[in-house]
Coordinates of N, CA and C in Angstrom, one line a residue:
M255 N -6.0 -12.8 -17.3 CA -4.8 -13.8 -17.2 C -4.0 -12.6 -17.2
H256 N -4.2 -11.4 -17.9 CA -3.4 -10.3 -17.7 C -3.4 -9.5 -16.6
E257 N -4.4 -9.1 -15.8 CA -4.5 -8.9 -14.4 C -3.6 -9.7 -13.5
S258 N -3.2 -10.9 -13.5 CA -2.8 -11.6 -12.4 C -0.8 -11.9 -13.0
I259 N -1.1 -11.5 -14.0 CA 0.6 -11.0 -14.5 C 1.2 -9.8 -13.8
S260 N -0.1 -8.7 -14.1 CA 0.4 -7.5 -13.2 C 0.2 -7.0 -12.2
K261 N -0.4 -8.3 -11.4 CA -0.9 -8.0 -10.0 C 0.6 -8.6 -9.2
V262 N 1.7 -9.4 -9.8 CA 2.7 -9.6 -9.3 C 3.3 -8.5 -9.1
E263 N 3.7 -7.8 -10.7 CA 4.4 -6.5 -11.1 C 4.0 -5.6 -9.2
Y264 N 2.7 -5.1 -9.9 CA 2.8 -4.4 -9.2 C 2.7 -4.3 -7.0
K265 N 2.2 -5.4 -7.5 CA 2.6 -6.0 -5.7 C 4.5 -6.0 -5.3
L266 N 5.1 -6.2 -6.7 CA 6.6 -5.8 -6.0 C 6.5 -4.2 -6.1
V267 N 6.1 -3.3 -7.0 CA 6.2 -1.9 -6.7 C 5.8 -1.3 -5.3
E268 N 4.8 -2.0 -4.6 CA 3.9 -1.7 -3.5 C 4.7 -1.6 -2.6
E269 N 5.4 -3.2 -2.4 CA 7.1 -3.4 -1.8 C 7.4 -2.7 -1.6
Y270 N 7.8 -2.2 -2.7 CA 9.1 -1.5 -2.8 C 8.8 0.2 -2.3
N271 N 7.7 0.2 -2.6 CA 7.3 1.5 -2.0 C 7.0 1.8 -0.7
N272 N 6.5 0.5 0.2 CA 6.0 0.4 1.4 C 7.8 0.3 2.2
N273 N 8.9 -0.4 2.0 CA 10.2 -0.4 2.1 C 10.5 1.1 2.0
L274 N 10.4 1.9 1.3 CA 10.5 3.2 0.9 C 10.1 4.0 2.2
H275 N 9.0 4.0 2.5 CA 7.9 4.4 3.4 C 8.6 4.0 4.8
Q276 N 9.1 2.9 4.9 CA 9.8 2.5 6.4 C 11.3 3.2 6.5
I277 N 12.1 3.5 5.6 CA 13.3 4.3 5.6 C 12.9 5.1 5.9
A278 N 12.0 6.0 5.5 CA 11.5 7.5 5.8 C 11.2 7.4 7.0
L279 N 10.4 6.5 7.5 CA 9.9 6.7 9.0 C 11.5 6.7 9.9
E280 N 12.4 5.7 9.6 CA 13.5 5.4 10.1 C 14.2 7.4 10.4
I281 N 14.3 7.6 9.1 CA 14.8 9.0 9.1 C 14.4 10.4 9.7
N282 N 12.8 9.6 10.0 CA 12.0 10.7 11.1 C 12.6 10.1 12.4
Q283 N 12.8 9.4 13.1 CA 12.9 9.1 14.3 C 14.2 9.7 14.3
I284 N 15.4 9.5 13.4 CA 16.8 10.2 13.9 C 16.6 12.0 13.7
F285 N 15.4 12.5 12.9 CA 15.5 13.5 13.3 C 14.9 14.2 14.3
E286 N 13.9 13.1 14.8 CA 13.3 13.2 16.3 C 14.4 13.1 17.1
T287 N 15.5 12.5 17.4 CA 16.4 12.2 18.6 C 17.2 13.4 18.2
I288 N 17.5 13.8 17.0 CA 18.8 14.9 16.9 C 18.0 16.2 17.3
K289 N 16.9 16.8 17.5 CA 15.6 17.4 18.1 C 15.9 17.7 19.4
M290 N 15.7 16.5 20.2 CA 15.7 16.3 21.4 C 17.1 16.4 21.8
V291 N 18.5 16.0 21.2 CA 19.7 16.6 21.5 C 19.9 17.9 21.8
A292 N 19.4 18.3 20.9 CA 19.4 20.5 20.6 C 18.9 21.2 21.6
T293 N 17.6 20.0 22.1 CA 17.3 20.7 23.1 C 17.8 20.7 24.1
V294 N 18.3 19.9 24.7 CA 19.7 19.7 25.6 C 20.4 20.3 25.6
V295 N 21.2 20.5 24.7 CA 22.1 21.5 24.0 C 22.0 22.7 24.6
D296 N 20.5 23.3 23.7 CA 20.5 24.7 23.9 C 19.8 25.0 25.0
D297 N 19.6 24.4 26.1 CA 19.2 24.4 27.8 C 20.5 25.1 28.5
E298 N 20.1 26.7 29.0 CA 21.4 27.6 29.3 C 21.5 26.5 30.4
S299 N 20.9 26.0 31.1 CA 21.4 25.3 32.4 C 22.3 24.3 32.1
N300 N 22.3 23.9 30.9 CA 23.4 22.6 30.5 C 24.2 23.2 29.8
F301 N 24.4 24.1 28.6 CA 25.7 24.3 28.4 C 25.4 26.1 28.0
S302 N 26.5 26.9 27.8 CA 26.4 27.8 27.6 C 27.8 28.5 26.8
G303 N 27.7 29.9 25.9 CA 28.9 30.1 25.3 C 28.8 29.8 24.3
E304 N 30.2 29.8 23.2 CA 30.3 29.9 21.7 C 30.2 28.9 21.4
A305 N 30.8 27.4 22.1 CA 30.8 26.2 22.1 C 28.9 25.9 21.5
K306 N 28.4 26.1 22.3 CA 27.2 25.8 22.5 C 26.4 26.2 21.1
E307 N 26.6 27.5 20.8 CA 26.2 28.3 19.9 C 26.4 27.9 18.6
Y308 N 28.3 27.0 18.3 CA 28.7 26.8 17.5 C 27.6 25.3 17.5
Y309 N 27.4 24.5 18.1 CA 26.7 23.4 18.2 C 25.1 23.1 17.7
I310 N 24.5 24.2 18.2 CA 23.6 24.4 18.2 C 23.2 24.7 16.4
K311 N 23.8 25.9 16.0 CA 24.0 25.7 14.7 C 24.1 24.3 13.9
K312 N 24.8 23.8 14.3 CA 25.3 22.9 13.2 C 24.1 21.2 13.8
L313 N 23.5 21.3 15.0 CA 22.5 20.3 14.9 C 21.1 21.0 14.4
K314 N 21.0 22.1 14.2 CA 19.6 22.8 13.6 C 19.7 22.2 11.8
D315 N 21.1 22.6 11.7 CA 21.6 22.7 9.6 C 21.5 21.1 9.7
L316 N 21.6 20.0 10.8 CA 21.1 18.3 10.7 C 20.2 18.3 10.6
M317 N 19.0 18.5 11.5 CA 18.0 18.7 11.3 C 17.6 19.1 10.3
F318 N 17.7 20.3 9.7 CA 17.3 20.5 8.5 C 17.3 19.6 7.5
N319 N 18.2 19.1 7.2 CA 18.4 18.3 6.4 C 18.0 16.7 6.3
F320 N 17.7 16.2 7.7 CA 17.3 15.1 8.0 C 15.5 15.2 7.3
E321 N 14.9 16.5 7.8 CA 13.9 16.7 7.9 C 13.6 16.8 6.3
E322 N 14.3 17.6 5.7 CA 13.7 17.7 4.1 C 13.9 16.2 3.1
I323 N 15.2 15.8 3.7 CA 15.2 14.4 3.2 C 13.9 13.2 3.2
Y324 N 13.6 13.3 4.7 CA 12.1 12.6 5.1 C 10.9 12.6 4.4
N325 N 10.9 14.9 4.6 CA 9.7 14.9 3.3 C 9.4 14.7 1.6
E326 N 11.3 14.5 1.1 CA 11.0 14.2 -0.4 C 10.8 12.5 -0.4
I327 N 11.5 12.1 0.7 CA 11.0 10.5 0.2 C 10.0 10.3 1.0
E328 N 9.4 10.7 1.5 CA 7.2 10.9 1.9 C 6.7 11.0 0.1
N329 N 7.4 12.5 -0.1 CA 6.4 12.9 -1.6 C 6.5 11.7 -2.4
C330 N 7.9 10.8 -2.8 CA 8.3 10.2 -3.8 C 7.0 9.3 -3.2
V331 N 6.9 8.2 -1.9 CA 6.1 7.4 -1.7 C 4.5 8.0 -2.2
I332 N 4.1 9.0 -1.7 CA 2.6 9.3 -2.1 C 3.0 9.0 -4.2
Y333 N 3.7 9.8 -4.3 CA 3.6 10.0 -6.1 C 3.9 8.6 -6.7
I334 N 4.7 7.5 -6.1 CA 5.1 6.2 -6.6 C 3.2 5.2 -6.4
A335 N 2.5 5.8 -5.1 CA 1.2 5.0 -5.3 C 0.7 5.4 -6.1
A336 N 0.2 6.6 -6.2 CA -1.1 7.3 -7.2 C -0.2 6.9 -8.8
C337 N 0.5 6.8 -8.9 CA 0.8 6.2 -10.1 C 0.7 4.9 -10.4
S338 N 1.4 4.1 -9.7 CA 0.6 2.6 -9.1 C -1.0 2.2 -9.7
D339 N -1.7 3.0 -8.5 CA -3.1 2.8 -8.7 C -3.1 3.1 -10.2
G340 N -2.9 4.4 -10.9 CA -3.2 4.8 -12.0 C -2.7 3.6 -13.1
Y341 N -1.5 3.4 -13.1 CA -1.1 2.4 -14.4 C -2.4 0.7 -14.0
Q342 N -2.3 0.5 -12.6 CA -3.2 -0.6 -12.7 C -4.9 -0.4 -13.0
A343 N -5.2 1.0 -13.4 CA -6.4 0.7 -13.5 C -6.6 0.7 -14.7
L344 N -5.5 1.6 -15.3 CA -5.5 1.4 -17.0 C -5.3 0.2 -17.7
D345 N -4.2 -0.8 -17.2 CA -4.1 -2.2 -17.0 C -5.7 -2.9 -17.3
R346 N -6.1 -2.8 -16.0 CA -7.5 -3.3 -15.8 C -8.5 -3.2 -17.0
K347 N -8.1 -1.4 -17.4 CA -9.7 -1.2 -18.7 C -8.9 -1.7 -19.9
V348 N -7.8 -1.9 -20.0 CA -6.9 -2.0 -21.6 C -7.4 -3.6 -21.5
A349 N -7.1 -4.5 -20.6 CA -7.3 -5.8 -20.8 C -8.8 -6.0 -21.2
K350 N -9.5 -5.5 -20.3 CA -11.4 -5.4 -20.3 C -11.9 -5.5 -22.1
E351 N -11.2 -4.6 -22.7 CA -11.2 -3.7 -23.3 C -11.3 -4.6 -24.9
I352 N -9.4 -5.3 -24.8 CA -9.5 -6.1 -25.2 C -10.5 -7.4 -25.3
L353 N -10.7 -7.8 -24.0 CA -11.7 -9.3 -24.1 C -12.9 -8.6 -25.1
E354 N -13.1 -8.1 -24.3 CA -14.7 -7.2 -24.9 C -14.6 -7.3 -26.8
N355 N -13.5 -6.6 -27.0 CA -13.5 -7.0 -28.6 C -13.2 -8.3 -29.0
L356 N -12.5 -9.0 -28.7 CA -12.1 -10.2 -28.8 C -13.3 -11.1 -28.9
N357 N -14.9 -10.7 -28.1 CA -15.8 -11.1 -27.4 C -15.5 -12.7 -26.3
L358 N -14.4 -12.3 -26.1 CA -13.7 -13.8 -24.8 C -14.3 -13.1 -23.3
P359 N -14.3 -14.4 -22.6 CA -15.1 -14.0 -21.0 C -13.5 -13.5 -20.3
E360 N -13.8 -13.0 -19.6 CA -12.6 -12.8 -19.0 C -12.2 -13.9 -18.0
L361 N -10.9 -13.7 -18.6 CA -10.2 -15.3 -17.6 C -9.4 -15.0 -16.7
S362 N -8.9 -16.0 -16.1 CA -7.8 -16.0 -14.5 C -7.0 -17.4 -14.8
L363 N -5.8 -17.2 -14.0 CA -5.3 -18.5 -13.9 C -6.0 -19.7 -13.3
E364 N -6.8 -19.1 -12.7 CA -7.8 -20.2 -11.6 C -8.4 -21.0 -12.8
Q365 N -8.6 -20.5 -13.6 CA -9.9 -20.8 -14.6 C -9.3 -22.0 -15.9
S366 N -7.9 -21.5 -15.6 CA -7.3 -22.4 -17.0 C -6.8 -23.5 -16.9
T367 N -7.3 -24.4 -17.9 CA -6.9 -26.1 -17.6 C -5.3 -26.2 -17.9
I368 N -4.5 -25.7 -18.3 CA -3.7 -26.0 -19.1 C -2.2 -26.3 -17.8
F369 N -2.3 -26.5 -17.0 CA -1.3 -26.4 -16.1 C -1.9 -27.8 -14.7
K370 N -3.2 -27.8 -15.2 CA -3.9 -29.1 -14.4 C -3.6 -30.4 -14.7
T371 N -3.3 -31.3 -13.8 CA -3.3 -32.5 -14.2 C -4.5 -33.4 -13.2
N372 N -4.8 -34.7 -13.6 CA -5.4 -35.5 -13.6 C -5.4 -36.5 -12.3

C-alpha cells in the first residue's frame, strides 16, 4: 500500500524532472543558434572592424551564459534523478521491513477489497 502512495509522488517528481530536462534542451538549442550567428558575424567576408569585435564579444558572453545555464540545469536533473531513485529504494526497504516486523503480507491497492462493489 505504501509503495502505491509513493509511486504517485515519485511519478510527479519524474515528470517535473523530465520537464526541466526539456527546458535545458531548449536552452541548448538557443545556445547552438547563437553559436551559428557568431560564426557568421566572425567571418571576415561578412563583417569587420570595431562593430564586429564588439558584437563577437557580446555573442561570446551570451553563449557562455546559455552554456552555463544549460550545464547547471542538467546537473540538477541528474541530482534530482539520483535522489529520487535513492528515496524510492529507501521507501521500499522501510515498507518491507515494517510489513515483515508486523508479520503482514505485502499489500497493494489491487488486493484491497475496501472499495470493491458487488
